[in-house]
Coordinates of C-alpha atoms and ligand atoms in Angstrom, one line a residue:
M12 CA 13.1 14.0 8.0
S13 CA 9.7 14.7 6.7
E14 CA 6.9 14.9 9.3
Y15 CA 4.5 14.0 6.6
H16 CA 5.8 10.4 6.7
I17 CA 8.9 8.7 8.0
P18 CA 10.2 6.3 5.4
V19 CA 10.4 2.7 6.5
M20 CA 13.7 0.8 6.2
P21 CA 15.3 3.5 4.0
V22 CA 18.8 2.2 4.3
E23 CA 17.8 -1.4 3.7
C24 CA 15.8 -0.4 0.6
M25 CA 18.7 1.7 -0.9
E26 CA 21.2 -1.1 -0.3
A27 CA 18.8 -3.6 -1.8
L28 CA 18.3 -1.5 -4.9
A29 CA 22.0 -0.7 -5.2
V30 CA 21.1 2.9 -6.0
G31 CA 23.7 4.7 -8.0
T32 CA 24.4 7.8 -10.0
G33 CA 22.3 8.1 -13.2
K34 CA 20.3 5.0 -12.6
L35 CA 16.5 5.2 -13.2
Y36 CA 14.0 4.0 -10.5
F37 CA 10.2 3.7 -10.4
D38 CA 8.8 4.7 -7.0
G39 CA 5.1 3.6 -7.2
T40 CA 4.1 5.0 -3.8
L41 CA 5.7 8.4 -3.5
G42 CA 3.8 9.4 -0.3
G43 CA 5.9 12.1 1.5
G44 CA 8.8 11.5 -0.9
G45 CA 11.0 9.7 1.7
H46 CA 12.3 6.9 -0.5
T47 CA 12.4 9.0 -3.6
S48 CA 14.6 11.6 -1.7
E49 CA 16.9 8.8 -0.7
I50 CA 17.3 7.7 -4.3
L51 CA 17.9 11.3 -5.4
K52 CA 20.4 11.9 -2.6
R53 CA 22.5 9.0 -4.1
G54 CA 22.4 10.4 -7.6
G55 CA 19.6 8.4 -9.0
R56 CA 16.7 9.5 -11.2
V57 CA 13.1 8.8 -10.3
I58 CA 9.7 8.4 -12.0
A59 CA 7.2 8.3 -9.1
T60 CA 3.4 7.8 -8.8
D61 CA 0.9 8.4 -6.1
R62 CA -2.8 8.2 -6.5
D63 CA -3.2 10.9 -3.8
M64 CA -2.8 14.5 -5.2
E65 CA -1.9 15.7 -1.7
A66 CA 1.2 13.4 -1.7
I67 CA 2.2 14.6 -5.1
D68 CA 1.9 18.3 -4.1
H69 CA 3.7 17.8 -0.8
S70 CA 6.6 15.9 -2.4
R71 CA 6.9 18.4 -5.3
M72 CA 7.3 21.2 -2.8
R73 CA 9.7 19.2 -0.7
L74 CA 11.9 18.1 -3.5
S75 CA 11.9 21.5 -5.3
Q76 CA 13.8 22.9 -2.3
I77 CA 16.9 20.9 -3.1
S78 CA 18.3 22.3 -6.3
E79 CA 20.7 19.4 -7.0
Y80 CA 17.6 17.2 -7.5
N81 CA 16.3 19.4 -10.2
G82 CA 15.6 17.6 -13.5
R83 CA 16.1 14.1 -12.0
Y84 CA 12.5 13.4 -10.9
T85 CA 9.0 13.2 -12.5
L86 CA 6.0 13.0 -10.2
V87 CA 2.7 11.6 -11.7
K88 CA -0.7 11.4 -10.1
D89 CA -1.6 7.8 -11.0
N90 CA -2.1 4.3 -9.7
F91 CA 1.1 2.3 -9.8
K92 CA -0.9 -0.4 -11.5
N93 CA -0.6 1.7 -14.6
V94 CA 3.2 1.6 -14.4
L95 CA 3.7 0.5 -18.0
E96 CA 1.7 3.5 -19.3
V97 CA 3.4 5.9 -17.0
L98 CA 6.9 4.8 -18.0
K99 CA 6.0 4.8 -21.7
A100 CA 4.5 8.4 -21.4
H101 CA 7.9 9.4 -20.0
E102 CA 9.9 7.6 -22.6
A103 CA 11.4 5.1 -20.2
D104 CA 11.7 1.7 -21.9
S105 CA 13.4 0.0 -18.9
I106 CA 14.3 0.8 -15.3
D107 CA 17.2 -0.1 -12.9
G108 CA 15.0 -0.7 -9.9
A109 CA 11.6 -0.1 -8.3
I110 CA 10.1 0.3 -4.9
L111 CA 6.5 -0.1 -3.7
D112 CA 5.9 1.0 -0.1
L113 CA 2.3 -0.2 0.2
G114 CA -0.7 1.1 2.2
I115 CA -1.2 4.6 3.5
S116 CA 1.1 7.3 4.8
S117 CA 1.2 8.7 8.3
H118 CA -0.2 11.9 6.9
Q119 CA -3.2 10.2 5.5
V120 CA -3.9 8.6 8.9
D121 CA -3.1 11.6 11.0
E122 CA -5.3 14.0 9.0
A123 CA -8.7 13.2 10.6
L124 CA -10.5 14.8 7.7
R125 CA -9.2 12.1 5.4
G126 CA -11.4 9.7 7.3
F127 CA -8.9 6.9 7.8
S128 CA -8.5 7.1 11.5
Y129 CA -10.4 5.4 14.3
N130 CA -8.8 7.8 16.8
G131 CA -9.8 11.1 15.2
N132 CA -13.2 12.2 14.1
G133 CA -13.8 13.0 10.5
L134 CA -16.3 12.1 7.7
L135 CA -16.0 8.5 6.7
D136 CA -13.9 8.9 3.5
M137 CA -10.7 6.7 3.3
R138 CA -10.1 7.5 -0.4
M139 CA -6.5 7.7 -1.3
D140 CA -7.6 9.2 -4.6
R141 CA -10.1 11.9 -3.8
D142 CA -11.2 12.0 -7.5
Q143 CA -12.7 8.5 -7.0
Y144 CA -16.4 8.1 -6.3
L145 CA -16.4 5.2 -3.9
S146 CA -15.8 6.3 -0.3
A147 CA -16.0 4.5 3.1
M148 CA -19.4 6.2 3.7
T149 CA -20.8 4.4 0.6
V150 CA -19.4 1.1 1.6
V151 CA -20.5 1.3 5.3
N152 CA -24.0 2.6 4.5
E153 CA -24.9 0.8 1.2
R154 CA -23.4 -2.7 1.3
T155 CA -25.5 -5.6 2.5
E156 CA -24.8 -7.2 5.8
E157 CA -23.4 -10.2 4.1
E158 CA -21.0 -8.1 2.0
L159 CA -19.8 -6.1 5.0
S160 CA -19.3 -9.3 6.9
R161 CA -17.2 -10.7 4.0
I162 CA -15.2 -7.5 3.6
I163 CA -14.4 -7.2 7.3
Y164 CA -13.6 -10.9 7.6
T165 CA -11.5 -11.2 4.5
Y166 CA -9.6 -7.9 4.5
G167 CA -9.5 -7.3 8.2
E168 CA -9.1 -11.0 9.3
E169 CA -11.6 -10.0 12.0
R170 CA -13.2 -12.9 13.8
F171 CA -16.1 -10.7 15.0
A172 CA -16.9 -9.7 11.4
R173 CA -20.5 -11.0 11.5
K174 CA -21.3 -9.3 14.7
I175 CA -19.8 -6.0 13.5
A176 CA -21.6 -6.2 10.2
K177 CA -24.9 -6.8 12.0
S178 CA -24.4 -3.9 14.3
I179 CA -23.5 -1.5 11.5
C180 CA -26.7 -2.5 9.7
E181 CA -28.8 -2.0 12.8
A182 CA -27.2 1.4 13.5
R183 CA -27.6 2.8 10.0
K184 CA -31.3 2.1 10.1
K185 CA -31.5 4.8 12.7
S186 CA -29.4 7.3 10.7
P187 CA -26.6 7.0 8.2
I188 CA -23.1 6.3 9.7
E189 CA -21.2 9.4 8.6
T190 CA -18.2 9.7 10.9
T191 CA -15.2 7.7 11.8
K192 CA -16.0 8.1 15.5
R193 CA -19.5 6.6 15.1
L194 CA -18.1 3.7 13.2
A195 CA -15.3 3.1 15.7
D196 CA -17.8 3.2 18.6
I197 CA -20.1 0.6 16.8
V198 CA -17.1 -1.7 16.3
K199 CA -15.9 -1.2 19.8
S200 CA -19.2 -2.4 21.2
C201 CA -18.8 -5.7 19.3
V202 CA -15.2 -6.6 20.3
P203 CA -14.4 -7.8 23.8
E204 CA -12.3 -5.3 25.8
S205 CA -9.9 -8.1 26.7
R206 CA -8.7 -8.5 23.1
K207 CA -5.1 -7.6 22.6
G208 CA -3.5 -6.2 19.5
G209 CA -4.3 -2.6 19.3
H210 CA -7.5 -0.6 19.0
P211 CA -10.6 -2.7 18.6
A212 CA -11.6 -1.0 15.4
K213 CA -8.1 -1.4 13.7
K214 CA -9.0 -4.5 11.7
T215 CA -12.4 -3.2 10.6
F216 CA -10.9 0.1 9.4
Q217 CA -8.2 -1.7 7.6
A218 CA -10.8 -3.9 5.8
I219 CA -12.9 -1.0 4.7
R220 CA -9.9 1.0 3.5
I221 CA -8.7 -2.0 1.4
E222 CA -12.2 -2.3 -0.1
V223 CA -12.5 1.4 -0.8
N224 CA -9.1 1.6 -2.5
N225 CA -9.3 -1.8 -4.1
E226 CA -5.8 -2.3 -2.7
L227 CA -5.3 -6.0 -3.3
S228 CA -6.7 -6.4 -6.7
G229 CA -4.0 -6.0 -9.4
L230 CA -1.1 -5.9 -7.0
G231 CA 0.4 -9.1 -8.3
E232 CA -0.1 -8.0 -11.9
A233 CA 1.6 -4.6 -11.1
I234 CA 4.6 -6.4 -9.7
S235 CA 4.8 -8.6 -12.8
D236 CA 4.6 -5.5 -15.0
I237 CA 7.4 -3.8 -13.1
V238 CA 9.5 -6.9 -13.4
S239 CA 8.9 -7.0 -17.1
V240 CA 10.6 -3.6 -17.5
L241 CA 13.5 -4.1 -15.0
K242 CA 16.9 -4.4 -16.6
P243 CA 18.8 -7.7 -15.9
G244 CA 20.2 -7.4 -12.4
G245 CA 17.7 -4.6 -11.6
R246 CA 15.8 -5.1 -8.4
I247 CA 12.3 -4.6 -7.0
A248 CA 11.7 -3.9 -3.3
V249 CA 8.2 -4.2 -1.9
I250 CA 7.3 -3.2 1.7
S251 CA 4.0 -4.5 3.0
F252 CA 2.2 -3.9 6.3
H253 CA -0.2 -6.7 6.7
S254 CA -0.3 -10.4 6.0
L255 CA -2.8 -10.2 3.1
E256 CA -0.5 -7.8 1.2
D257 CA 2.6 -9.8 2.1
R258 CA 1.1 -13.0 0.9
T259 CA 0.3 -11.5 -2.5
V260 CA 3.9 -10.2 -2.8
K261 CA 5.4 -13.5 -1.6
Q262 CA 3.2 -15.6 -4.0
T263 CA 3.9 -13.3 -7.0
F264 CA 7.7 -13.3 -6.4
R265 CA 7.6 -17.1 -6.0
T266 CA 5.7 -17.5 -9.3
L267 CA 8.1 -15.1 -11.1
A268 CA 11.1 -17.1 -9.7
S269 CA 9.7 -20.5 -10.9
D270 CA 10.6 -22.4 -14.0
C271 CA 7.4 -24.3 -13.8
I272 CA 4.0 -23.1 -12.5
C273 CA 2.0 -26.3 -13.6
D274 CA -0.4 -27.9 -11.2
K275 CA 1.5 -30.2 -8.9
S276 CA -0.7 -33.1 -10.0
L277 CA 0.6 -33.0 -13.6
P278 CA 3.3 -35.7 -14.3
V279 CA 5.2 -33.4 -16.7
C280 CA 5.6 -29.7 -17.2
V281 CA 3.3 -28.2 -19.8
C282 CA 3.5 -24.5 -18.9
N283 CA 6.8 -23.5 -20.4
H284 CA 7.0 -20.8 -17.7
K285 CA 10.5 -19.4 -17.3
A286 CA 11.8 -17.8 -14.1
S287 CA 12.3 -14.0 -14.6
V288 CA 13.6 -13.2 -11.2
K289 CA 15.6 -14.7 -8.4
L290 CA 14.5 -14.1 -4.8
V291 CA 17.0 -11.9 -2.9
G292 CA 15.4 -11.9 0.6
K293 CA 12.9 -10.9 3.2
Y294 CA 13.8 -8.3 5.8
K295 CA 12.3 -6.8 8.9
P296 CA 13.1 -3.4 10.4
S297 CA 15.7 -3.2 13.1
A298 CA 14.8 -2.9 16.8
A299 CA 16.2 0.6 16.7
E300 CA 13.9 1.6 13.8
T301 CA 10.8 0.1 15.4
A302 CA 11.7 1.9 18.7
S303 CA 11.7 5.3 17.0
N304 CA 8.9 4.6 14.4
S305 CA 6.2 2.4 15.7
R306 CA 4.6 2.2 12.2
A307 CA 7.6 0.2 11.0
Q308 CA 6.7 -2.6 13.4
S309 CA 4.5 -4.5 11.0
A310 CA 6.6 -3.9 7.9
T311 CA 8.1 -6.7 5.8
L312 CA 10.4 -5.9 2.9
R313 CA 10.8 -8.4 0.1
V314 CA 13.3 -8.0 -2.7
A315 CA 13.7 -9.8 -6.0
E316 CA 16.2 -9.4 -8.8
K317 CA 15.6 -9.6 -12.6
L318 CA 17.5 -12.4 -14.3
Ligands
SAM421 C1 3.3 4.1 2.9 S1 3.0 5.5 1.9 C2 4.5 5.8 1.0 C3 5.5 6.6 1.8 C4 6.8 6.9 1.0 N1 7.5 5.7 0.6 C5 7.7 7.8 1.8 O1 8.8 7.4 2.2 O2 7.3 9.0 2.1 C6 2.0 4.9 0.7 C7 1.6 5.9 -0.4 O3 1.3 5.2 -1.5 C8 0.1 5.6 -2.1 N2 -0.5 4.5 -2.8 C9 -1.1 3.4 -2.2 N3 -1.5 2.6 -3.1 C10 -1.2 3.2 -4.3 C11 -1.4 2.8 -5.7 N4 -2.0 1.6 -6.0 N5 -1.0 3.6 -6.7 C12 -0.4 4.8 -6.3 N6 -0.2 5.2 -5.1 C13 -0.6 4.4 -4.1 C14 -0.7 6.2 -0.9 O4 -1.6 7.2 -1.4 C15 0.4 6.8 0.0 O5 0.7 8.1 -0.3

């Protein structure tokens, strides 16, 4: 098992995707290569993307150590939102299945220098793709109080968003906020100690990370694009880790599974929409898995099948 990242619900995902010899899969979120390895182990082929070069390098090294995987995987540094271009570039017209394991890897969080962690101390970075310009330092130091408040409230579902945004703006007048520790301390001072549900800065860090990496925008479109190239009977499995992501996955699957997407107020259907998938199910990790991997606790897996 990779220490870089322990894959979440690997068995459930492989069963849901009915992975088999010679079948081609798209893994949009390669990370430590956990799910990709499971597919390769079962004889499948994989085209995988990750927007983080470190994940690509790590997985390339890991997979290259197993000779029987040779020639069955292609790793591409790209955003999974470009799935159609990536598949076309590798002459894949259609796929047998796809997996998206959203969010960040344990390695990205654990590596304090990547600036994702409220526990460690590193420069405020939070970029999955280090070639991108926008970092957490820019968001925290340059956005207006109103914008920060909106980001923290919307993406973190943080009820103390206004207070936190105000404190950030006051603190940065003294000197720019450059480290995760300083940001975590500012947030901590705004959230009552009695609040349950993990570290007081958890929601704010999640919100800033989502903003920096533009995580929610285009997710629904990416799922629709993946579905458009799935073979009939092929499946897509999406693992999300917070309610905002899961809501997008759920709504996209529902729309794709509907024969009509007209406004409910219309007396007759005018949309001509046709369902392209059927919903297979929603799954949570087992108690045994959450006991051994606390990160799995908030995971929700949703699966849909191409009609
Ligand atoms: C939860 S980890 C995936 C772990 C992987 N399934 C495994 O078992 O090792 C999420 C990974 O997806 C990447 N990622 C997140 N959003 C992405 C996107 N839109 N495009 C490409 N990669 C993305 C992150 O950089 C991270 O490496």
